[in-house]
mmCIF file with all atom_site columns, C-alpha atoms in Angstrom:
data_model
loop_
_atom_site.group_PDB
_atom_site.id
_atom_site.type_symbol
_atom_site.label_atom_id
_atom_site.label_alt_id
_atom_site.label_comp_id
_atom_site.label_asym_id
_atom_site.label_entity_id
_atom_site.label_seq_id
_atom_site.pdbx_PDB_ins_code
_atom_site.Cartn_x
_atom_site.Cartn_y
_atom_site.Cartn_z
_atom_site.occupancy
_atom_site.B_iso_or_equiv
_atom_site.pdbx_formal_charge
_atom_site.auth_seq_id
_atom_site.auth_comp_id
_atom_site.auth_asym_id
_atom_site.auth_atom_id
_atom_site.pdbx_PDB_model_num
ATOM 1   C CA . LEU K 1 1   ? 284.824 9.624   35.900 1.00 0.00 ? 6   LEU K CA 1
ATOM 2   C CA . GLY K 1 2   ? 288.366 9.103   34.646 1.00 0.00 ? 7   GLY K CA 1
ATOM 3   C CA . ILE K 1 3   ? 289.132 10.409  31.185 1.00 0.00 ? 8   ILE K CA 1
ATOM 4   C CA . GLY K 1 4   ? 290.347 8.091   28.417 1.00 0.00 ? 9   GLY K CA 1
ATOM 5   C CA . GLY K 1 5   ? 294.036 8.403   27.597 1.00 0.00 ? 10  GLY K CA 1
ATOM 6   C CA . SER K 1 6   ? 295.029 9.043   31.233 1.00 0.00 ? 11  SER K CA 1
ATOM 7   C CA . PHE K 1 7   ? 296.043 5.378   31.915 1.00 0.00 ? 12  PHE K CA 1
ATOM 8   C CA . ILE K 1 8   ? 298.741 4.681   29.312 1.00 0.00 ? 13  ILE K CA 1
ATOM 9   C CA . GLY K 1 9   ? 302.304 3.772   30.043 1.00 0.00 ? 14  GLY K CA 1
ATOM 10  C CA . GLY K 1 10  ? 305.425 5.335   28.736 1.00 0.00 ? 15  GLY K CA 1
ATOM 11  C CA . ILE K 1 11  ? 307.667 4.280   25.895 1.00 0.00 ? 16  ILE K CA 1
ATOM 12  C CA . GLN K 1 12  ? 310.491 1.930   27.135 1.00 0.00 ? 17  GLN K CA 1
ATOM 13  C CA . ASN K 1 13  ? 312.895 1.504   24.201 1.00 0.00 ? 18  ASN K CA 1
ATOM 14  C CA . ILE K 1 14  ? 312.930 4.204   21.519 1.00 0.00 ? 19  ILE K CA 1
ATOM 15  C CA . TYR K 1 15  ? 315.185 1.954   19.362 1.00 0.00 ? 20  TYR K CA 1
ATOM 16  C CA . ASP K 1 16  ? 312.602 -0.877  19.317 1.00 0.00 ? 21  ASP K CA 1
ATOM 17  C CA . MET K 1 17  ? 309.099 0.550   18.744 1.00 0.00 ? 22  MET K CA 1
ATOM 18  C CA . THR K 1 18  ? 307.605 -2.928  18.041 1.00 0.00 ? 23  THR K CA 1
ATOM 19  C CA . ASN K 1 19  ? 306.791 -3.476  21.637 1.00 0.00 ? 24  ASN K CA 1
ATOM 20  C CA . GLU K 1 20  ? 305.280 0.041   21.909 1.00 0.00 ? 25  GLU K CA 1
ATOM 21  C CA . ARG K 1 21  ? 302.381 -0.712  19.468 1.00 0.00 ? 26  ARG K CA 1
ATOM 22  C CA . SER K 1 22  ? 299.235 -0.908  21.612 1.00 0.00 ? 27  SER K CA 1
ATOM 23  C CA . LEU K 1 23  ? 295.672 0.286   21.830 1.00 0.00 ? 28  LEU K CA 1
ATOM 24  C CA . CYS K 1 24  ? 294.767 3.934   21.810 1.00 0.00 ? 29  CYS K CA 1
ATOM 25  C CA . GLY K 1 25  ? 294.351 5.145   25.350 1.00 0.00 ? 30  GLY K CA 1
ATOM 26  C CA . MET K 1 26  ? 290.846 6.338   24.429 1.00 0.00 ? 31  MET K CA 1
ATOM 27  C CA . ASP K 1 27  ? 289.667 3.095   22.910 1.00 0.00 ? 32  ASP K CA 1
ATOM 28  C CA . VAL K 1 28  ? 286.126 2.136   23.913 1.00 0.00 ? 33  VAL K CA 1
ATOM 29  C CA . THR K 1 29  ? 284.896 -1.139  22.450 1.00 0.00 ? 34  THR K CA 1
ATOM 30  C CA . GLN K 1 30  ? 281.243 -0.615  23.339 1.00 0.00 ? 35  GLN K CA 1
ATOM 31  C CA . ARG K 1 31  ? 279.153 2.449   24.040 1.00 0.00 ? 36  ARG K CA 1
ATOM 32  C CA . PHE K 1 32  ? 275.337 2.653   24.143 1.00 0.00 ? 37  PHE K CA 1
ATOM 33  C CA . VAL K 1 33  ? 273.296 5.895   24.595 1.00 0.00 ? 38  VAL K CA 1
ATOM 34  C CA . GLN K 1 34  ? 269.538 6.113   24.387 1.00 0.00 ? 39  GLN K CA 1
ATOM 35  C CA . SER K 1 35  ? 267.263 9.040   25.043 1.00 0.00 ? 40  SER K CA 1
ATOM 36  C CA . VAL K 1 36  ? 263.447 8.516   25.322 1.00 0.00 ? 41  VAL K CA 1
ATOM 37  C CA . VAL K 1 37  ? 260.765 11.087  25.740 1.00 0.00 ? 42  VAL K CA 1
ATOM 38  C CA . PHE K 1 38  ? 257.155 10.041  26.441 1.00 0.00 ? 43  PHE K CA 1
ATOM 39  C CA . ASP K 1 39  ? 254.232 12.368  26.580 1.00 0.00 ? 44  ASP K CA 1
ATOM 40  C CA . VAL K 1 40  ? 251.448 10.866  28.735 1.00 0.00 ? 45  VAL K CA 1
ATOM 41  C CA . PRO K 1 41  ? 247.992 11.153  26.912 1.00 0.00 ? 46  PRO K CA 1
ATOM 42  C CA . ASN K 1 42  ? 245.720 13.918  27.863 1.00 0.00 ? 47  ASN K CA 1
ATOM 43  C CA . PHE K 1 43  ? 242.781 11.532  28.713 1.00 0.00 ? 48  PHE K CA 1
ATOM 44  C CA . THR K 1 44  ? 240.482 13.717  26.538 1.00 0.00 ? 49  THR K CA 1
ATOM 45  C CA . GLY K 1 45  ? 237.333 11.744  27.351 1.00 0.00 ? 50  GLY K CA 1
ATOM 46  C CA . ALA K 1 46  ? 237.975 11.499  31.026 1.00 0.00 ? 51  ALA K CA 1
ATOM 47  C CA . HIS K 1 47  ? 236.472 13.552  33.918 1.00 0.00 ? 52  HIS K CA 1
ATOM 48  C CA . PRO K 1 48  ? 238.050 17.047  34.099 1.00 0.00 ? 53  PRO K CA 1
ATOM 49  C CA . LEU K 1 49  ? 239.637 16.366  37.506 1.00 0.00 ? 54  LEU K CA 1
ATOM 50  C CA . MET K 1 50  ? 241.183 13.057  36.301 1.00 0.00 ? 55  MET K CA 1
ATOM 51  C CA . ARG K 1 51  ? 242.328 14.746  33.090 1.00 0.00 ? 56  ARG K CA 1
ATOM 52  C CA . SER K 1 52  ? 243.989 17.524  35.064 1.00 0.00 ? 57  SER K CA 1
ATOM 53  C CA . VAL K 1 53  ? 245.742 15.197  37.520 1.00 0.00 ? 58  VAL K CA 1
ATOM 54  C CA . LEU K 1 54  ? 246.809 12.302  35.147 1.00 0.00 ? 59  LEU K CA 1
ATOM 55  C CA . GLY K 1 55  ? 247.189 13.894  31.802 1.00 0.00 ? 60  GLY K CA 1
ATOM 56  C CA . GLY K 1 56  ? 249.895 16.099  30.358 1.00 0.00 ? 61  GLY K CA 1
ATOM 57  C CA . TRP K 1 57  ? 252.867 14.619  32.124 1.00 0.00 ? 62  TRP K CA 1
ATOM 58  C CA . GLN K 1 58  ? 256.116 14.207  30.226 1.00 0.00 ? 63  GLN K CA 1
ATOM 59  C CA . LEU K 1 59  ? 258.577 11.459  31.121 1.00 0.00 ? 64  LEU K CA 1
ATOM 60  C CA . SER K 1 60  ? 262.163 11.350  29.789 1.00 0.00 ? 65  SER K CA 1
ATOM 61  C CA . THR K 1 61  ? 265.286 9.192   30.385 1.00 0.00 ? 66  THR K CA 1
ATOM 62  C CA . ILE K 1 62  ? 268.790 8.940   29.220 1.00 0.00 ? 67  ILE K CA 1
ATOM 63  C CA . VAL K 1 63  ? 270.589 5.597   29.419 1.00 0.00 ? 68  VAL K CA 1
ATOM 64  C CA . VAL K 1 64  ? 274.393 5.417   29.076 1.00 0.00 ? 69  VAL K CA 1
ATOM 65  C CA . GLY K 1 65  ? 276.418 2.178   29.039 1.00 0.00 ? 70  GLY K CA 1
ATOM 66  C CA . GLN K 1 66  ? 280.108 2.087   28.141 1.00 0.00 ? 71  GLN K CA 1
ATOM 67  C CA . SER K 1 67  ? 282.927 -0.377  28.463 1.00 0.00 ? 72  SER K CA 1
ATOM 68  C CA . GLY K 1 68  ? 286.024 0.610   30.277 1.00 0.00 ? 73  GLY K CA 1
ATOM 69  C CA . PHE K 1 69  ? 289.200 2.328   28.920 1.00 0.00 ? 74  PHE K CA 1
ATOM 70  C CA . PRO K 1 70  ? 292.432 0.475   28.395 1.00 0.00 ? 75  PRO K CA 1
ATOM 71  C CA . ALA K 1 71  ? 295.186 0.893   30.874 1.00 0.00 ? 76  ALA K CA 1
ATOM 72  C CA . ASP K 1 72  ? 298.772 -0.232  31.632 1.00 0.00 ? 77  ASP K CA 1
ATOM 73  C CA . ILE K 1 73  ? 300.262 -1.984  34.668 1.00 0.00 ? 78  ILE K CA 1
ATOM 74  C CA . ALA K 1 74  ? 302.696 0.245   36.506 1.00 0.00 ? 79  ALA K CA 1
ATOM 75  C CA . TYR K 1 75  ? 306.119 -0.996  37.665 1.00 0.00 ? 80  TYR K CA 1
ATOM 76  C CA . GLY K 1 76  ? 308.191 2.051   38.509 1.00 0.00 ? 81  GLY K CA 1
ATOM 77  C CA . LEU K 1 77  ? 311.671 0.543   38.348 1.00 0.00 ? 82  LEU K CA 1
ATOM 78  C CA . ASP K 1 78  ? 314.537 0.972   35.938 1.00 0.00 ? 83  ASP K CA 1
ATOM 79  C CA . THR K 1 79  ? 315.613 -2.650  35.105 1.00 0.00 ? 84  THR K CA 1
ATOM 80  C CA . THR K 1 80  ? 317.895 -1.720  32.244 1.00 0.00 ? 85  THR K CA 1
ATOM 81  C CA . GLY K 1 81  ? 320.123 0.910   33.792 1.00 0.00 ? 86  GLY K CA 1
ATOM 82  C CA . THR K 1 82  ? 319.080 3.382   31.074 1.00 0.00 ? 87  THR K CA 1
ATOM 83  C CA . GLY K 1 83  ? 317.211 5.715   33.309 1.00 0.00 ? 88  GLY K CA 1
ATOM 84  C CA . VAL K 1 84  ? 313.880 4.643   31.762 1.00 0.00 ? 89  VAL K CA 1
ATOM 85  C CA . GLY K 1 85  ? 311.254 2.946   33.874 1.00 0.00 ? 90  GLY K CA 1
ATOM 86  C CA . SER K 1 86  ? 310.234 -0.582  32.732 1.00 0.00 ? 91  SER K CA 1
ATOM 87  C CA . ARG K 1 87  ? 306.879 -2.191  32.486 1.00 0.00 ? 92  ARG K CA 1
ATOM 88  C CA . PRO K 1 88  ? 306.036 -5.588  34.055 1.00 0.00 ? 93  PRO K CA 1
ATOM 89  C CA . ASP K 1 89  ? 306.153 -8.808  32.069 1.00 0.00 ? 94  ASP K CA 1
ATOM 90  C CA . SER K 1 90  ? 302.992 -10.391 30.671 1.00 0.00 ? 95  SER K CA 1
ATOM 91  C CA . VAL K 1 91  ? 302.574 -14.036 31.741 1.00 0.00 ? 96  VAL K CA 1
ATOM 92  C CA . LEU K 1 92  ? 301.736 -16.366 28.832 1.00 0.00 ? 97  LEU K CA 1
ATOM 93  C CA . GLY K 1 93  ? 298.470 -18.254 29.167 1.00 0.00 ? 98  GLY K CA 1
ATOM 94  C CA . GLN K 1 94  ? 296.923 -15.797 31.644 1.00 0.00 ? 99  GLN K CA 1
ATOM 95  C CA . ASP K 1 95  ? 294.029 -13.564 30.684 1.00 0.00 ? 100 ASP K CA 1
ATOM 96  C CA . PRO K 1 96  ? 294.439 -10.309 32.479 1.00 0.00 ? 101 PRO K CA 1
ATOM 97  C CA . ASN K 1 97  ? 290.726 -9.459  32.372 1.00 0.00 ? 102 ASN K CA 1
ATOM 98  C CA . LEU K 1 98  ? 288.447 -11.361 34.575 1.00 0.00 ? 103 LEU K CA 1
ATOM 99  C CA . PRO K 1 99  ? 284.854 -12.321 33.612 1.00 0.00 ? 104 PRO K CA 1
ATOM 100 C CA . GLY K 1 100 ? 282.276 -9.999  35.109 1.00 0.00 ? 105 GLY K CA 1
ATOM 101 C CA . ASP K 1 101 ? 281.029 -12.471 37.760 1.00 0.00 ? 106 ASP K CA 1
ATOM 102 C CA . GLN K 1 102 ? 284.598 -12.817 39.095 1.00 0.00 ? 107 GLN K CA 1
ATOM 103 C CA . ARG K 1 103 ? 285.451 -9.182  39.526 1.00 0.00 ? 108 ARG K CA 1
ATOM 104 C CA . THR K 1 104 ? 285.377 -7.915  43.085 1.00 0.00 ? 109 THR K CA 1
ATOM 105 C CA . TYR K 1 105 ? 286.715 -4.928  44.963 1.00 0.00 ? 110 TYR K CA 1
ATOM 106 C CA . GLN K 1 106 ? 289.503 -7.111  46.248 1.00 0.00 ? 111 GLN K CA 1
ATOM 107 C CA . ARG K 1 107 ? 290.461 -8.457  42.798 1.00 0.00 ? 112 ARG K CA 1
ATOM 108 C CA . TRP K 1 108 ? 289.307 -6.427  39.827 1.00 0.00 ? 113 TRP K CA 1
ATOM 109 C CA . PHE K 1 109 ? 291.674 -8.071  37.312 1.00 0.00 ? 114 PHE K CA 1
ATOM 110 C CA . ASN K 1 110 ? 293.825 -11.183 37.045 1.00 0.00 ? 115 ASN K CA 1
ATOM 111 C CA . THR K 1 111 ? 296.925 -10.140 39.023 1.00 0.00 ? 116 THR K CA 1
ATOM 112 C CA . ALA K 1 112 ? 298.661 -13.363 38.022 1.00 0.00 ? 117 ALA K CA 1
ATOM 113 C CA . ALA K 1 113 ? 298.701 -12.231 34.464 1.00 0.00 ? 118 ALA K CA 1
ATOM 114 C CA . PHE K 1 114 ? 301.769 -9.985  35.176 1.00 0.00 ? 119 PHE K CA 1
ATOM 115 C CA . ALA K 1 115 ? 305.139 -10.628 36.787 1.00 0.00 ? 120 ALA K CA 1
ATOM 116 C CA . LEU K 1 116 ? 308.135 -8.510  37.900 1.00 0.00 ? 121 LEU K CA 1
ATOM 117 C CA . THR K 1 117 ? 310.625 -7.922  35.144 1.00 0.00 ? 122 THR K CA 1
ATOM 118 C CA . PRO K 1 118 ? 314.133 -9.230  35.777 1.00 0.00 ? 123 PRO K CA 1
ATOM 119 C CA . ASN K 1 119 ? 317.169 -6.849  35.612 1.00 0.00 ? 124 ASN K CA 1
ATOM 120 C CA . GLY K 1 120 ? 318.786 -6.490  32.247 1.00 0.00 ? 125 GLY K CA 1
ATOM 121 C CA . ARG K 1 121 ? 315.808 -6.098  29.879 1.00 0.00 ? 126 ARG K CA 1
ATOM 122 C CA . TYR K 1 122 ? 312.500 -4.289  29.449 1.00 0.00 ? 127 TYR K CA 1
ATOM 123 C CA . GLY K 1 123 ? 309.066 -5.646  30.354 1.00 0.00 ? 128 GLY K CA 1
ATOM 124 C CA . THR K 1 124 ? 306.797 -7.254  27.837 1.00 0.00 ? 129 THR K CA 1
ATOM 125 C CA . SER K 1 125 ? 303.369 -5.975  28.963 1.00 0.00 ? 130 SER K CA 1
ATOM 126 C CA . PRO K 1 126 ? 301.734 -3.482  26.566 1.00 0.00 ? 131 PRO K CA 1
ATOM 127 C CA . ARG K 1 127 ? 301.970 0.261   26.900 1.00 0.00 ? 132 ARG K CA 1
ATOM 128 C CA . SER K 1 128 ? 298.126 0.387   27.044 1.00 0.00 ? 133 SER K CA 1
ATOM 129 C CA . GLY K 1 129 ? 295.435 -2.200  26.986 1.00 0.00 ? 134 GLY K CA 1
ATOM 130 C CA . ALA K 1 130 ? 297.090 -4.488  29.508 1.00 0.00 ? 135 ALA K CA 1
ATOM 131 C CA . ILE K 1 131 ? 293.815 -4.447  31.299 1.00 0.00 ? 136 ILE K CA 1
ATOM 132 C CA . ARG K 1 132 ? 290.344 -2.918  30.997 1.00 0.00 ? 137 ARG K CA 1
ATOM 133 C CA . LEU K 1 133 ? 289.264 -0.444  33.595 1.00 0.00 ? 138 LEU K CA 1
ATOM 134 C CA . PRO K 1 134 ? 285.635 -0.316  34.962 1.00 0.00 ? 139 PRO K CA 1
ATOM 135 C CA . GLY K 1 135 ? 283.057 0.942   32.533 1.00 0.00 ? 140 GLY K CA 1
ATOM 136 C CA . VAL K 1 136 ? 280.032 3.103   33.124 1.00 0.00 ? 141 VAL K CA 1
ATOM 137 C CA . PHE K 1 137 ? 276.261 2.341   33.383 1.00 0.00 ? 142 PHE K CA 1
ATOM 138 C CA . ASN K 1 138 ? 273.884 5.143   34.303 1.00 0.00 ? 143 ASN K CA 1
ATOM 139 C CA . ILE K 1 139 ? 270.243 5.977   33.972 1.00 0.00 ? 144 ILE K CA 1
ATOM 140 C CA . ASP K 1 140 ? 268.825 9.510   34.464 1.00 0.00 ? 145 ASP K CA 1
ATOM 141 C CA . PHE K 1 141 ? 265.122 10.100  34.619 1.00 0.00 ? 146 PHE K CA 1
ATOM 142 C CA . SER K 1 142 ? 262.912 13.203  34.722 1.00 0.00 ? 147 SER K CA 1
ATOM 143 C CA . VAL K 1 143 ? 259.224 13.935  34.949 1.00 0.00 ? 148 VAL K CA 1
ATOM 144 C CA . ASN K 1 144 ? 257.441 17.249  34.495 1.00 0.00 ? 149 ASN K CA 1
ATOM 145 C CA . LYS K 1 145 ? 254.017 18.723  34.051 1.00 0.00 ? 150 LYS K CA 1
ATOM 146 C CA . GLN K 1 146 ? 252.573 22.083  33.133 1.00 0.00 ? 151 GLN K CA 1
ATOM 147 C CA . PHE K 1 147 ? 249.383 23.503  34.537 1.00 0.00 ? 152 PHE K CA 1
ATOM 148 C CA . ARG K 1 148 ? 247.714 26.169  32.393 1.00 0.00 ? 153 ARG K CA 1
ATOM 149 C CA . LEU K 1 149 ? 246.538 28.991  34.668 1.00 0.00 ? 154 LEU K CA 1
ATOM 150 C CA . SER K 1 150 ? 245.529 31.505  32.031 1.00 0.00 ? 155 SER K CA 1
ATOM 151 C CA . GLU K 1 151 ? 246.232 32.391  28.445 1.00 0.00 ? 156 GLU K CA 1
ATOM 152 C CA . GLN K 1 152 ? 249.710 33.616  29.272 1.00 0.00 ? 157 GLN K CA 1
ATOM 153 C CA . ARG K 1 153 ? 250.431 32.099  32.670 1.00 0.00 ? 158 ARG K CA 1
ATOM 154 C CA . ARG K 1 154 ? 251.339 28.496  33.454 1.00 0.00 ? 159 ARG K CA 1
ATOM 155 C CA . PHE K 1 155 ? 252.939 26.584  36.301 1.00 0.00 ? 160 PHE K CA 1
ATOM 156 C CA . GLU K 1 156 ? 255.491 23.776  35.828 1.00 0.00 ? 161 GLU K CA 1
ATOM 157 C CA . LEU K 1 157 ? 256.447 21.050  38.310 1.00 0.00 ? 162 LEU K CA 1
ATOM 158 C CA . ARG K 1 158 ? 259.622 19.128  37.605 1.00 0.00 ? 163 ARG K CA 1
ATOM 159 C CA . GLY K 1 159 ? 261.503 16.205  39.145 1.00 0.00 ? 164 GLY K CA 1
ATOM 160 C CA . GLU K 1 160 ? 264.933 14.983  38.063 1.00 0.00 ? 165 GLU K CA 1
ATOM 161 C CA . PHE K 1 161 ? 266.660 11.741  39.195 1.00 0.00 ? 166 PHE K CA 1
ATOM 162 C CA . TYR K 1 162 ? 270.284 11.318  38.391 1.00 0.00 ? 167 TYR K CA 1
ATOM 163 C CA . ASN K 1 163 ? 271.586 7.729   38.687 1.00 0.00 ? 168 ASN K CA 1
ATOM 164 C CA . LEU K 1 164 ? 268.023 6.548   39.177 1.00 0.00 ? 169 LEU K CA 1
ATOM 165 C CA . PHE K 1 165 ? 268.841 3.019   40.343 1.00 0.00 ? 170 PHE K CA 1
ATOM 166 C CA . ASN K 1 166 ? 271.673 4.140   42.576 1.00 0.00 ? 171 ASN K CA 1
ATOM 167 C CA . HIS K 1 167 ? 274.229 2.153   40.628 1.00 0.00 ? 172 HIS K CA 1
ATOM 168 C CA . TYR K 1 168 ? 277.854 2.664   41.794 1.00 0.00 ? 173 TYR K CA 1
ATOM 169 C CA . ASN K 1 169 ? 280.158 3.515   38.913 1.00 0.00 ? 174 ASN K CA 1
ATOM 170 C CA . ILE K 1 170 ? 283.710 2.764   39.928 1.00 0.00 ? 175 ILE K CA 1
ATOM 171 C CA . GLU K 1 171 ? 286.205 5.584   39.356 1.00 0.00 ? 176 GLU K CA 1
ATOM 172 C CA . PRO K 1 172 ? 288.828 4.107   36.973 1.00 0.00 ? 177 PRO K CA 1
ATOM 173 C CA . GLY K 1 173 ? 291.701 5.777   38.811 1.00 0.00 ? 178 GLY K CA 1
ATOM 174 C CA . SER K 1 174 ? 290.716 3.909   41.983 1.00 0.00 ? 179 SER K CA 1
ATOM 175 C CA . VAL K 1 175 ? 291.955 0.625   40.515 1.00 0.00 ? 180 VAL K CA 1
ATOM 176 C CA . ASP K 1 176 ? 295.466 0.020   41.853 1.00 0.00 ? 181 ASP K CA 1
ATOM 177 C CA . ARG K 1 177 ? 297.542 -0.979  38.881 1.00 0.00 ? 182 ARG K CA 1
ATOM 178 C CA . GLY K 1 178 ? 300.980 -0.762  40.678 1.00 0.00 ? 183 GLY K CA 1
ATOM 179 C CA . ILE K 1 179 ? 302.391 -4.317  40.585 1.00 0.00 ? 184 ILE K CA 1
ATOM 180 C CA . ARG K 1 180 ? 304.577 -3.621  43.671 1.00 0.00 ? 185 ARG K CA 1
ATOM 181 C CA . SER K 1 181 ? 301.688 -2.038  45.571 1.00 0.00 ? 186 SER K CA 1
ATOM 182 C CA . ALA K 1 182 ? 300.050 -3.708  48.667 1.00 0.00 ? 187 ALA K CA 1
ATOM 183 C CA . ASN K 1 183 ? 296.724 -3.037  47.096 1.00 0.00 ? 188 ASN K CA 1
ATOM 184 C CA . TYR K 1 184 ? 297.690 -4.317  43.622 1.00 0.00 ? 189 TYR K CA 1
ATOM 185 C CA . GLY K 1 185 ? 294.553 -5.273  41.685 1.00 0.00 ? 190 GLY K CA 1
ATOM 186 C CA . LYS K 1 186 ? 292.128 -3.885  44.270 1.00 0.00 ? 191 LYS K CA 1
ATOM 187 C CA . VAL K 1 187 ? 289.563 -1.046  43.863 1.00 0.00 ? 192 VAL K CA 1
ATOM 188 C CA . GLY K 1 188 ? 289.949 1.685   46.341 1.00 0.00 ? 193 GLY K CA 1
ATOM 189 C CA . GLY K 1 189 ? 292.009 -0.460  48.658 1.00 0.00 ? 194 GLY K CA 1
ATOM 190 C CA . GLY K 1 190 ? 289.449 -3.238  48.455 1.00 0.00 ? 195 GLY K CA 1
ATOM 191 C CA . ILE K 1 191 ? 286.644 -1.200  50.033 1.00 0.00 ? 196 ILE K CA 1
ATOM 192 C CA . GLN K 1 192 ? 283.318 -0.982  48.366 1.00 0.00 ? 197 GLN K CA 1
ATOM 193 C CA . GLY K 1 193 ? 282.374 2.469   47.140 1.00 0.00 ? 198 GLY K CA 1
ATOM 194 C CA . LEU K 1 194 ? 279.172 4.412   47.915 1.00 0.00 ? 199 LEU K CA 1
ATOM 195 C CA . THR K 1 195 ? 276.414 4.949   45.391 1.00 0.00 ? 200 THR K CA 1
ATOM 196 C CA . VAL K 1 196 ? 275.296 8.459   44.618 1.00 0.00 ? 201 VAL K CA 1
ATOM 197 C CA . ARG K 1 197 ? 271.661 9.147   43.637 1.00 0.00 ? 202 ARG K CA 1
ATOM 198 C CA . VAL K 1 198 ? 270.769 12.806  43.225 1.00 0.00 ? 203 VAL K CA 1
ATOM 199 C CA . ILE K 1 199 ? 267.107 13.931  43.253 1.00 0.00 ? 204 ILE K CA 1
ATOM 200 C CA . GLN K 1 200 ? 266.040 17.465  42.311 1.00 0.00 ? 205 GLN K CA 1
ATOM 201 C CA . LEU K 1 201 ? 262.579 18.915  42.579 1.00 0.00 ? 206 LEU K CA 1
ATOM 202 C CA . GLY K 1 202 ? 261.637 22.237  41.085 1.00 0.00 ? 207 GLY K CA 1
ATOM 203 C CA . ALA K 1 203 ? 258.740 24.498  40.319 1.00 0.00 ? 208 ALA K CA 1
ATOM 204 C CA . LYS K 1 204 ? 258.468 27.383  37.921 1.00 0.00 ? 209 LYS K CA 1
ATOM 205 C CA . LEU K 1 205 ? 255.848 30.004  37.181 1.00 0.00 ? 210 LEU K CA 1
ATOM 206 C CA . TYR K 1 206 ? 255.671 31.462  33.670 1.00 0.00 ? 211 TYR K CA 1
ATOM 207 C CA . PHE K 1 207 ? 253.900 34.812  33.366 1.00 0.00 ? 212 PHE K CA 1
#
């Protein structure tokens, strides 16, 4: 997915840096990573066939959850005649970030929180942190088992599941941040993306 620091605006007025103070482009307010490995018991007292089939499996998972990177709102016009592009204006009383249950592919952030900047001055929206881009939530899972064939030989079966629950993580760059764009505020032009679950199966013989 998109890299932090890629979605920051440029400096408008080098003679007034007060309005250039903003969040770091790589600011992440929340990040959770958990790795779990579980060895299934060997069922020592069970029937040999059951012990061979059910015992000795190893399950592992990695869970990643992260909030989105900060970003600017793009304008692309020189409103001051200085040859430097301006940023849009922030609208007072409007929260640019929508609650999670209100975000859609047609309206990812509150587009009413920004307005076109009039000629003759710079915009008031921040250089970064005007909005938050989509975050990441992903679960990978793997399962493997080794079968002992002899003192030096063993056979391993392995299955790996990337994005186990087929959750679609929106590419941050697909959010249209151009205030003059026809798809302003939309994700990928307003079209829902495709999920991507990858399953790999493998076998290995050690000798």
